[in-house]
XYZ file of C-alpha atoms in Angstrom:
692
model
C 111.198 132.057 119.176
C 108.659 130.060 121.152
C 108.871 126.455 122.192
C 106.374 123.911 120.847
C 103.941 122.183 123.174
C 102.624 118.634 122.943
C 98.910 118.357 123.607
C 99.410 115.265 125.718
C 101.177 117.444 128.287
C 98.302 119.873 128.686
C 96.654 117.733 131.340
C 99.717 118.264 133.519
C 99.570 122.041 133.296
C 97.735 124.213 135.802
C 96.441 127.737 135.659
C 98.511 130.439 137.336
C 97.514 133.831 138.604
C 97.253 134.801 134.980
C 94.411 132.316 134.523
C 91.812 135.073 134.712
C 92.639 136.033 131.131
C 90.781 133.603 128.913
C 89.165 133.172 125.499
C 85.577 134.402 125.284
C 84.812 134.284 121.557
C 86.191 132.679 118.375
C 84.640 133.822 115.095
C 84.414 132.144 111.679
C 81.684 134.140 109.873
C 79.747 132.210 107.253
C 79.523 135.187 104.901
C 83.094 136.500 105.249
C 86.058 134.339 106.262
C 88.219 137.494 106.223
C 86.236 138.818 109.225
C 87.443 136.145 111.660
C 88.648 137.179 115.118
C 89.584 135.899 118.584
C 88.383 137.721 121.691
C 90.133 137.569 125.095
C 88.721 138.830 128.421
C 90.534 139.776 131.631
C 88.376 138.851 134.616
C 91.154 139.795 137.047
C 91.643 143.004 139.074
C 94.839 144.150 137.311
C 95.981 144.857 133.786
C 98.048 142.145 132.072
C 101.015 143.012 129.853
C 101.246 140.324 127.183
C 105.004 140.934 126.779
C 105.831 139.976 130.398
C 108.011 136.970 131.093
C 108.574 134.954 127.932
C 105.615 136.710 126.357
C 102.054 135.484 125.848
C 101.017 133.667 122.713
C 98.157 131.799 121.068
C 99.060 128.451 119.523
C 97.077 126.802 116.751
C 96.936 123.034 116.201
C 95.770 122.262 112.659
C 93.960 119.157 111.385
C 94.374 116.827 114.367
C 98.025 117.788 114.889
C 99.451 116.879 118.291
C 102.042 119.648 118.042
C 101.774 123.377 117.462
C 101.249 124.300 113.811
C 101.298 128.103 114.051
C 101.981 130.633 116.825
C 100.871 134.251 117.272
C 102.826 136.360 119.797
C 100.579 138.783 121.697
C 101.927 142.329 121.898
C 99.625 144.633 123.852
C 98.047 145.013 127.282
C 94.596 143.831 128.319
C 92.988 145.994 131.009
C 91.342 144.624 134.126
C 87.732 143.830 133.291
C 88.453 144.554 129.642
C 88.787 142.845 126.287
C 91.581 142.254 123.795
C 90.400 141.539 120.246
C 92.726 140.062 117.616
C 91.439 140.526 114.064
C 92.288 138.581 110.924
C 94.107 140.886 108.510
C 94.714 138.607 105.542
C 92.844 141.275 103.569
C 94.036 144.527 105.174
C 91.356 146.635 106.833
C 88.622 143.992 106.796
C 88.037 143.882 110.567
C 87.639 147.656 110.855
C 85.364 147.760 107.807
C 83.086 144.958 109.033
C 82.870 145.739 112.762
C 83.410 149.511 112.751
C 86.397 149.752 115.101
C 90.077 148.834 115.174
C 91.154 145.514 116.663
C 93.737 145.560 119.470
C 96.051 143.379 117.360
C 96.019 142.023 113.820
C 97.118 138.665 112.418
C 98.049 139.148 108.767
C 99.281 135.588 108.194
C 97.231 133.741 105.585
C 95.418 130.920 107.445
C 97.323 131.944 110.549
C 96.151 131.579 114.143
C 93.178 133.919 113.764
C 92.497 132.444 110.318
C 91.296 129.192 111.899
C 88.514 127.608 109.860
C 86.303 126.210 112.577
C 87.959 122.843 113.229
C 91.371 123.786 114.700
C 92.535 123.671 118.338
C 93.652 126.902 120.040
C 95.760 127.299 123.200
C 96.318 130.521 125.167
C 99.832 130.390 126.669
C 101.009 132.868 129.351
C 104.445 134.392 129.986
C 105.570 131.366 132.001
C 104.931 129.067 129.032
C 101.869 127.594 130.721
C 98.681 126.802 128.828
C 95.962 128.640 130.725
C 93.085 128.131 128.300
C 92.384 125.605 125.569
C 89.679 125.242 122.941
C 89.162 122.024 120.996
C 89.478 118.270 121.330
C 93.240 117.574 121.626
C 94.950 115.844 118.684
C 91.614 115.627 116.828
C 90.215 117.347 113.772
C 87.256 118.995 115.482
C 84.873 118.283 112.605
C 81.845 116.515 114.032
C 82.778 117.275 117.662
C 81.306 119.727 120.146
C 84.210 122.050 119.298
C 83.304 122.472 115.616
C 82.317 126.066 114.885
C 82.815 126.170 111.099
C 80.901 129.071 109.490
C 79.790 130.070 112.980
C 81.131 131.076 116.367
C 82.138 129.740 119.745
C 81.232 131.981 122.692
C 82.131 131.321 126.315
C 79.213 130.585 128.619
C 78.491 133.480 130.994
C 79.177 131.440 134.143
C 82.870 130.931 133.259
C 85.269 133.076 135.313
C 88.687 131.733 134.313
C 90.490 129.738 131.647
C 90.609 125.943 131.491
C 93.704 124.103 130.222
C 91.491 121.086 129.543
C 88.711 121.699 127.045
C 85.224 121.442 128.571
C 82.511 121.684 125.934
C 79.904 122.632 128.557
C 81.701 125.975 128.982
C 80.914 127.003 125.408
C 77.922 128.029 123.303
C 78.705 126.956 119.739
C 77.014 127.663 116.406
C 78.134 125.851 113.231
C 77.054 124.757 109.755
C 76.545 121.134 110.806
C 74.613 119.333 113.511
C 76.527 117.642 116.340
C 74.740 115.542 118.951
C 75.629 114.977 122.588
C 76.754 118.549 123.284
C 75.568 120.877 126.023
C 74.900 123.741 123.650
C 75.810 123.209 119.988
C 73.422 124.775 117.455
C 73.077 124.041 113.737
C 73.001 127.668 112.610
C 75.528 129.553 110.493
C 76.491 133.031 111.694
C 76.997 136.091 109.490
C 79.132 139.140 110.243
C 78.628 141.618 111.661
C 75.091 140.931 112.910
C 75.802 137.646 114.724
C 79.020 138.740 116.436
C 79.903 141.150 119.230
C 83.703 141.582 119.442
C 84.621 143.505 122.580
C 81.472 142.407 124.412
C 80.556 139.232 126.297
C 77.391 138.141 128.040
C 79.450 137.020 131.038
C 80.355 140.632 131.891
C 76.789 141.858 132.143
C 75.262 142.776 135.509
C 71.824 143.757 134.263
C 69.283 141.781 132.222
C 70.566 140.692 128.823
C 68.763 138.829 126.044
C 70.430 137.353 122.963
C 68.954 136.043 119.728
C 70.339 134.255 116.657
C 70.900 135.528 113.136
C 68.364 136.408 110.450
C 65.880 133.956 108.914
C 65.375 133.908 105.141
C 63.839 131.616 102.543
C 60.499 130.775 104.154
C 58.152 129.974 101.292
C 55.082 128.170 100.018
C 52.723 128.216 97.064
C 49.548 130.254 97.371
C 46.841 128.214 99.078
C 49.366 125.697 100.416
C 50.572 127.329 103.628
C 51.990 127.464 106.168
C 55.638 127.354 105.096
C 58.194 124.867 106.315
C 59.797 125.780 109.630
C 63.188 127.297 110.291
C 64.883 127.634 113.671
C 66.593 130.282 115.736
C 67.670 130.390 119.375
C 67.306 132.846 122.237
C 68.834 133.087 125.703
C 69.018 135.488 128.610
C 70.889 136.216 131.843
C 70.229 138.343 134.925
C 66.568 138.388 134.016
C 63.896 139.740 136.349
C 60.985 138.644 134.179
C 60.067 136.296 131.378
C 61.927 136.339 128.068
C 59.253 137.187 125.498
C 59.708 136.507 121.783
C 57.236 138.190 119.448
C 56.652 137.354 115.797
C 55.680 140.113 113.359
C 52.526 140.085 111.249
C 52.431 137.232 108.682
C 54.833 135.076 110.713
C 54.281 132.740 113.663
C 56.539 131.045 116.197
C 56.511 128.059 118.529
C 58.742 126.323 121.041
C 57.666 122.972 119.553
C 58.230 121.753 116.010
C 54.990 121.118 114.140
C 52.527 122.519 116.686
C 51.766 125.316 119.104
C 52.397 128.157 116.651
C 51.235 131.635 117.511
C 52.280 135.257 117.595
C 54.569 134.957 120.630
C 56.437 132.637 122.987
C 57.214 133.407 126.618
C 60.133 131.647 128.332
C 60.395 131.559 132.124
C 63.918 132.063 133.527
C 65.504 129.780 136.119
C 67.639 131.654 138.647
C 67.502 134.638 136.316
C 68.681 132.781 133.229
C 67.144 131.251 130.136
C 69.521 128.752 128.579
C 69.867 128.826 124.819
C 66.477 127.658 123.563
C 65.551 126.657 120.024
C 62.380 128.241 118.650
C 60.597 127.625 115.348
C 59.313 130.220 112.888
C 57.228 129.983 109.715
C 55.045 132.018 107.363
C 51.382 131.806 108.358
C 48.929 130.141 105.999
C 46.372 132.022 103.935
C 48.686 134.679 102.515
C 48.416 135.963 98.969
C 51.277 135.737 96.495
C 53.902 138.263 97.581
C 57.200 138.691 99.404
C 57.132 139.230 103.154
C 59.752 140.623 105.532
C 59.730 142.071 109.024
C 61.500 142.002 112.391
C 61.165 139.380 115.133
C 61.814 140.688 118.661
C 63.172 139.163 121.897
C 62.591 141.239 125.033
C 62.578 141.110 128.821
C 61.985 143.647 131.574
C 64.987 145.954 131.931
C 66.879 144.380 129.015
C 67.605 145.911 125.647
C 65.379 144.221 123.104
C 67.154 142.222 120.404
C 65.813 141.608 116.905
C 66.415 139.511 113.829
C 65.072 139.941 110.321
C 62.667 137.329 108.974
C 61.602 137.036 105.351
C 59.814 134.726 102.967
C 57.745 134.471 99.838
C 54.387 133.104 98.763
C 54.495 132.102 95.102
C 51.425 132.108 92.853
C 49.798 128.728 92.351
C 49.887 128.866 88.554
C 50.073 125.637 86.521
C 53.669 124.440 86.352
C 55.668 121.296 85.739
C 59.281 120.129 85.812
C 61.119 117.772 83.483
C 64.163 116.017 84.913
C 66.789 113.728 83.433
C 69.208 113.671 80.501
C 68.790 110.537 78.367
C 71.924 108.916 76.976
C 72.427 107.471 73.511
C 69.937 104.828 72.410
C 71.570 102.383 70.000
C 71.076 99.033 68.308
C 72.513 97.015 65.477
C 70.751 96.930 62.134
C 67.763 94.586 62.337
C 68.012 94.240 66.117
C 65.795 97.079 67.378
C 64.411 98.580 69.437
C 67.251 100.197 71.371
C 68.058 100.207 75.037
C 65.699 102.321 77.142
C 66.521 105.688 78.694
C 64.164 107.787 80.806
C 63.050 111.227 81.935
C 60.919 112.244 84.925
C 57.971 114.642 84.987
C 56.114 116.245 87.892
C 53.618 119.091 88.193
C 51.605 121.331 90.505
C 48.381 123.322 90.118
C 47.748 121.754 86.733
C 44.473 122.181 84.898
C 45.371 119.603 82.247
C 47.214 116.299 82.150
C 50.889 116.185 81.160
C 51.477 114.892 77.621
C 54.878 113.535 76.600
C 55.360 113.310 72.830
C 58.298 111.496 71.241
C 60.007 112.825 68.111
C 59.979 110.828 64.885
C 61.885 107.512 65.155
C 61.610 107.432 68.964
C 58.833 106.126 71.208
C 57.778 106.540 74.836
C 56.002 104.538 77.533
C 55.074 104.723 81.199
C 56.097 101.080 81.635
C 59.534 99.615 81.020
C 59.532 96.989 78.284
C 55.984 97.464 77.055
C 53.350 99.970 75.980
C 55.598 102.106 73.769
C 54.065 104.563 71.348
C 54.310 108.060 69.911
C 53.075 109.732 73.109
C 51.890 109.091 76.656
C 49.577 110.968 78.976
C 50.383 111.402 82.666
C 47.116 112.231 84.455
C 46.943 115.008 87.026
C 45.051 114.359 90.243
C 43.680 117.490 91.911
C 46.193 119.494 89.902
C 49.204 117.424 90.934
C 51.432 114.971 89.090
C 53.813 113.155 91.393
C 57.314 112.445 90.116
C 56.727 109.988 87.262
C 59.261 108.124 85.134
C 58.761 108.119 81.362
C 60.737 105.577 79.339
C 62.047 106.365 75.865
C 63.786 104.308 73.180
C 64.777 104.353 69.519
C 62.097 102.546 67.513
C 62.845 99.275 65.740
C 62.968 98.827 61.973
C 65.133 101.845 61.198
C 67.887 101.960 58.619
C 71.538 102.399 59.482
C 72.379 105.933 60.635
C 72.300 108.507 63.421
C 68.977 109.791 64.777
C 68.049 112.767 66.938
C 65.053 114.810 67.993
C 63.344 116.446 70.957
C 60.770 115.019 73.333
C 58.044 117.600 73.939
C 56.388 117.795 77.360
C 53.222 119.882 77.582
C 50.363 120.788 79.895
C 48.484 123.919 78.842
C 48.651 126.740 79.838
C 52.198 126.097 81.113
C 54.953 126.531 78.520
C 56.135 123.409 76.697
C 59.513 121.935 77.612
C 61.781 119.793 75.444
C 64.511 117.209 76.020
C 67.068 116.275 73.353
C 67.369 112.627 72.265
C 70.092 110.905 70.245
C 70.548 107.378 68.977
C 72.197 105.222 66.361
C 71.424 102.213 64.231
C 74.717 100.556 63.508
C 75.374 98.474 60.423
C 76.939 95.036 60.519
C 80.276 95.020 62.298
C 83.245 95.581 59.971
C 85.805 94.200 62.436
C 88.058 97.008 61.209
C 89.715 97.449 64.608
C 91.508 94.823 66.676
C 92.788 94.804 70.251
C 96.465 93.779 70.131
C 97.993 94.601 73.518
C 97.342 95.307 77.192
C 99.906 96.559 79.695
C 100.092 97.157 83.460
C 103.144 99.328 84.050
C 105.711 99.487 86.867
C 105.987 103.251 87.450
C 104.570 105.139 90.430
C 100.823 104.645 90.587
C 101.024 101.550 88.404
C 101.474 103.516 85.183
C 101.441 103.222 82.287
C 98.181 101.300 82.083
C 96.266 100.839 78.869
C 95.747 99.041 75.594
C 97.054 99.013 72.022
C 94.827 98.616 68.957
C 95.376 98.662 65.206
C 93.030 99.523 62.333
C 92.729 96.676 59.820
C 90.894 98.933 57.361
C 90.149 102.612 56.904
C 87.704 103.865 59.546
C 86.006 107.192 58.675
C 84.473 107.610 62.152
C 86.304 106.028 65.071
C 83.507 106.944 67.506
C 81.613 103.880 66.303
C 84.103 101.899 68.395
C 84.307 101.827 72.187
C 85.875 100.120 75.168
C 84.636 98.670 78.452
C 86.781 97.202 81.218
C 85.675 94.263 83.355
C 87.032 94.235 86.905
C 87.653 91.069 88.899
C 85.432 88.797 86.817
C 82.318 90.967 87.138
C 80.864 89.671 83.855
C 80.371 91.166 80.416
C 79.507 94.836 80.107
C 76.636 93.563 77.922
C 76.136 96.626 75.773
C 77.307 99.254 78.254
C 80.157 101.063 76.500
C 82.256 102.954 79.037
C 84.426 104.861 76.576
C 83.778 105.793 72.945
C 86.683 106.971 70.858
C 86.498 110.474 69.354
C 84.979 110.887 65.897
C 88.387 110.791 64.218
C 89.185 109.198 60.871
C 91.954 106.574 60.910
C 93.630 104.671 58.113
C 94.362 100.993 57.785
C 97.476 100.222 59.785
C 97.120 103.148 62.189
C 97.988 102.127 65.732
C 95.997 103.526 68.623
C 97.340 103.697 72.166
C 94.702 104.317 74.847
C 96.218 104.940 78.303
C 94.992 106.200 81.655
C 97.325 109.214 81.480
C 100.124 110.618 79.350
C 102.975 111.378 81.778
C 103.816 107.830 82.810
C 103.142 106.531 79.300
C 105.570 109.028 77.776
C 108.194 108.342 80.434
C 108.076 104.582 79.871
C 107.520 104.356 76.111
C 109.098 107.625 74.982
C 106.036 108.846 73.121
C 102.568 110.176 73.858
C 99.437 107.996 73.851
C 96.839 108.591 71.170
C 94.027 109.040 73.715
C 93.601 108.871 77.499
C 90.754 107.515 79.632
C 90.475 106.130 83.152
C 88.401 103.263 81.742
C 91.629 101.388 80.965
C 92.880 101.589 84.563
C 93.348 97.816 84.494
C 95.281 95.911 87.148
C 96.631 92.850 85.374
C 93.708 90.635 86.323
C 91.018 92.587 84.460
C 89.409 92.012 81.062
C 88.755 94.393 78.156
C 85.881 94.359 75.651
C 86.112 96.159 72.289
C 82.797 97.328 70.809
C 81.800 98.235 67.286
C 78.432 99.868 67.693
C 76.534 97.550 70.027
C 78.549 94.457 69.104
C 81.494 93.138 71.109
C 84.019 92.354 68.357
C 87.087 91.526 70.466
C 87.890 90.595 74.042
C 90.964 90.166 76.157
C 90.562 88.100 79.324
C 87.809 85.947 80.774
C 85.100 88.445 81.710
C 83.610 86.025 84.235
C 86.846 85.333 86.131
C 89.329 87.298 88.219
C 92.569 86.809 86.306
C 94.803 86.524 89.360
C 96.873 83.357 88.991
C 95.256 82.483 85.666
C 97.170 81.835 82.434
C 96.248 85.319 81.199
C 97.372 87.154 84.360
C 99.486 90.156 83.305
C 99.931 91.928 86.688
C 102.875 94.353 86.384
C 103.448 92.968 82.906
C 101.760 92.683 79.538
C 99.884 90.515 77.048
C 100.263 90.789 73.260
C 98.232 89.340 70.410
C 99.704 86.694 68.103
C 100.304 88.082 64.599
C 97.524 87.475 62.104
C 94.844 86.728 64.707
C 91.773 88.682 65.740
C 89.435 90.217 66.237
C 87.982 87.168 67.985
C 84.699 88.324 69.473
C 85.267 86.446 72.722
C 88.572 85.721 74.438
C 90.840 83.152 72.733
C 93.753 82.404 75.063
C 95.853 80.749 72.326
C 95.877 83.986 70.329
C 97.868 85.845 72.984
C 101.422 85.815 74.347
C 102.273 86.876 77.880
C 105.195 88.410 79.759
C 104.194 86.660 82.952
C 103.215 88.435 86.167
C 105.702 90.979 87.570
C 107.838 90.958 84.395
C 108.034 94.765 84.417
C 108.708 95.166 88.145
C 111.543 97.597 88.759
C 111.766 98.707 85.132
C 111.731 102.414 84.253
C 111.993 102.365 80.438
C 110.463 99.835 78.076
C 113.415 100.055 75.673
C 115.840 98.820 78.358
C 113.494 96.336 80.059
C 114.520 92.696 80.332
C 111.115 91.662 78.979
C 109.924 94.727 77.071
C 106.363 95.217 75.934
C 106.501 94.430 72.153
C 105.067 97.794 71.231
C 103.777 98.306 67.680
C 104.929 94.901 66.386
C 101.598 93.222 65.580
C 101.015 92.445 61.897
C 98.061 91.033 59.993
C 97.710 89.722 56.406
C 94.642 91.922 56.056
C 97.080 94.807 55.768
C 98.299 94.679 52.149
C 101.564 95.996 50.742
C 99.658 99.066 49.701
C 99.367 99.937 53.377
C 103.075 99.682 54.021
C 102.999 103.245 55.203
C 101.020 102.282 58.277
C 100.880 98.573 58.796
C 104.343 97.127 58.252
C 106.520 99.503 60.204
C 106.515 101.482 63.416
C 108.451 104.515 64.643
C 108.915 105.151 68.341
C 109.397 107.110 70.427
C 107.876 109.920 68.392
C 108.070 112.650 69.659
C 111.493 111.800 71.090
C 113.932 113.459 73.445
C 116.189 110.421 73.777
C 118.526 111.095 70.839
C 117.199 108.165 68.822
C 114.097 106.587 67.324
C 113.370 102.929 66.714
C 112.185 101.987 63.222
C 110.769 98.480 63.102
C 109.448 96.671 60.027
C 108.113 93.212 59.314
C 110.936 92.505 56.854
C 114.581 91.779 57.583
C 115.699 93.731 54.501
C 117.778 96.874 54.845
C 115.886 100.073 55.586
C 116.979 103.300 53.886
C 116.115 106.363 55.946
C 116.281 110.020 54.920
C 115.398 112.925 57.213
C 114.519 116.385 55.848
C 113.934 119.633 57.698
C 110.849 121.684 56.856
C 112.835 123.701 54.294
C 113.477 120.496 52.352
C 117.129 120.249 53.339
C 118.384 116.694 53.741
C 119.863 116.402 57.257
C 120.291 112.632 57.722
C 120.775 109.754 55.257
C 121.215 106.305 56.745
C 120.838 102.619 55.914
C 119.759 100.798 59.068
C 120.637 97.299 60.085
C 119.746 97.472 63.777
C 116.382 99.331 63.742
C 117.783 102.341 65.659
C 118.300 105.752 64.024
C 120.564 108.239 65.824
C 118.939 111.690 65.783
C 121.035 113.302 68.516
C 122.401 115.828 65.997
C 118.953 117.271 65.317
C 117.691 120.385 67.059
C 114.224 120.505 68.588
C 111.580 120.819 65.920
C 109.538 119.030 63.259
C 111.138 116.972 60.484
C 110.031 114.686 57.640
C 111.191 111.070 57.848
C 111.252 109.048 54.593
C 111.561 105.272 54.858
C 112.234 102.954 51.899
C 112.377 99.151 51.960
C 111.975 96.593 49.170
C 110.770 99.231 46.730
C 108.019 100.561 49.006
C 108.323 103.886 50.774
C 106.509 106.214 53.104
C 107.035 109.631 54.668
C 106.123 110.452 58.262
C 106.439 113.432 60.578
C 109.219 113.207 63.185
C 109.170 115.474 66.243
C 112.377 116.156 68.197
C 111.735 117.558 71.698
């Protein structure tokens, strides 16, 4: 219905006779975003019908947009010398409920024009399609500018008599939830509805003395005997004054016009030409109060003006002995015979103490106030005049322990305050079994560089996979040196089980036709990064030179892959000769590994450590599984014929096939779960097959 306007043209537009209708207040209440509104004022001598000509409208420019994002057509009439208030009606009835009267017009559009969130530009456009008033920095997200009023309000200065098509920050008094420097009058102070807003009223219309004051002050506090409280701020202003603007603090509170000094029961501000510009004042709880809560009313007054008040409140807490314990220690681990463990730490601090703080370690752990030395069963942190400053306490798993998991609670005490505890865990790992080997890394070609990840295989049964972990080394940053970034879940795996760890499942499934075993962002590798495989605290296998960016190196696998030579590994460090490579960019443009020119050799690694008895896991692979492609690949390490039988869950035989090309057609099967029996050279196994 309405044309769009480019902000760059606003400088060419001029106000018409309608220019005496302008914006006087924009509201974004901190406590209720549904109570937003826009207030217009008609400073002219005649009523204005907003439907005249092409119709008036307010345009909203969102998030630095140079063109109109949303438009609200105005529908009513604004009387001469009167107001027109447009309320946000995203939640019906909110404006009336909050402010006690009906708005002249409602905007029910979610995040519409009136639903502006404190950083959008607004333009008032008259019936001749001319911008007659504008708020905001054109083509700029107003965050951090003099036009930001998030969780606050923007009110027109009283001296303004007409709209301005070019935003002038000096024409506005702005309150917001963030500080902005370099503005004429921008105050760090959130505003709550209804107390901080006055829809249908504007200080610029007043003829008699008027004083204004900011919103309520809460949260002033100190401990008994340690007053006064920290300061908070509020602002006052006045127009048409015939005497001083006097601000009076109630009993138990004090105010000043200067931070840190000059506090007393009142402040008197002298007007200039009848006005007191918005002035920041400071308020605090007085010292010497007993433990209690305090609240009262602070008053701003001037001769002939209606006094304005805000609520002030605070609390004095009893100075009883108390302390805090901060920090959550991580696992403390070491290999058998190589203790003590790595150090973790907690922090203690206290006030009004009558005794020192004692930190006692549980059995098998030890504590110290000094990293690397002085460890024992407990430490004492002395209080000085009742205070313990924030102090770090180091903790570790003691040396000489047998293989196993350890746990317990640190106890922190200082009578008569209640004890506090912190949980500790650690492990002593046995000698590495080398039961897991890293066999593949891949850097995929799909959107976002997926799939990314690694392939591993169990060379022996592993009752608890969480003993193993992974760290990635980016751009030759050096070994992770004991810092395990990802530990596998505490699952049990059997010899021959393959584990696929990827950054996510969607791209992995799309490219490989099956789901990864686990996901973690730790393997978000970029083709020039290294991987370390841990068993306990020991690095048992490595891909890539951890001290070198792999770009252009022999092991570079950017947009490609690397795969371990059969029968090798785990190697501890990186052995280049034990890997084969696709070459950089080998997977570029590919969408499916099974049709790629140089496919990743998924699930093909074999190792003599896997005996014939583990045929069921080690010497064959089935993929994709689950599948929605109408086929599965069945690969084995032997060239002999493979006899395949598929049963449904009722035991009915649905497919019998002897394979010669590794591919089994399952397009005839409905979605569901089946049992797949494979027989080759007298050995057999049965696996679950999922058809999607």
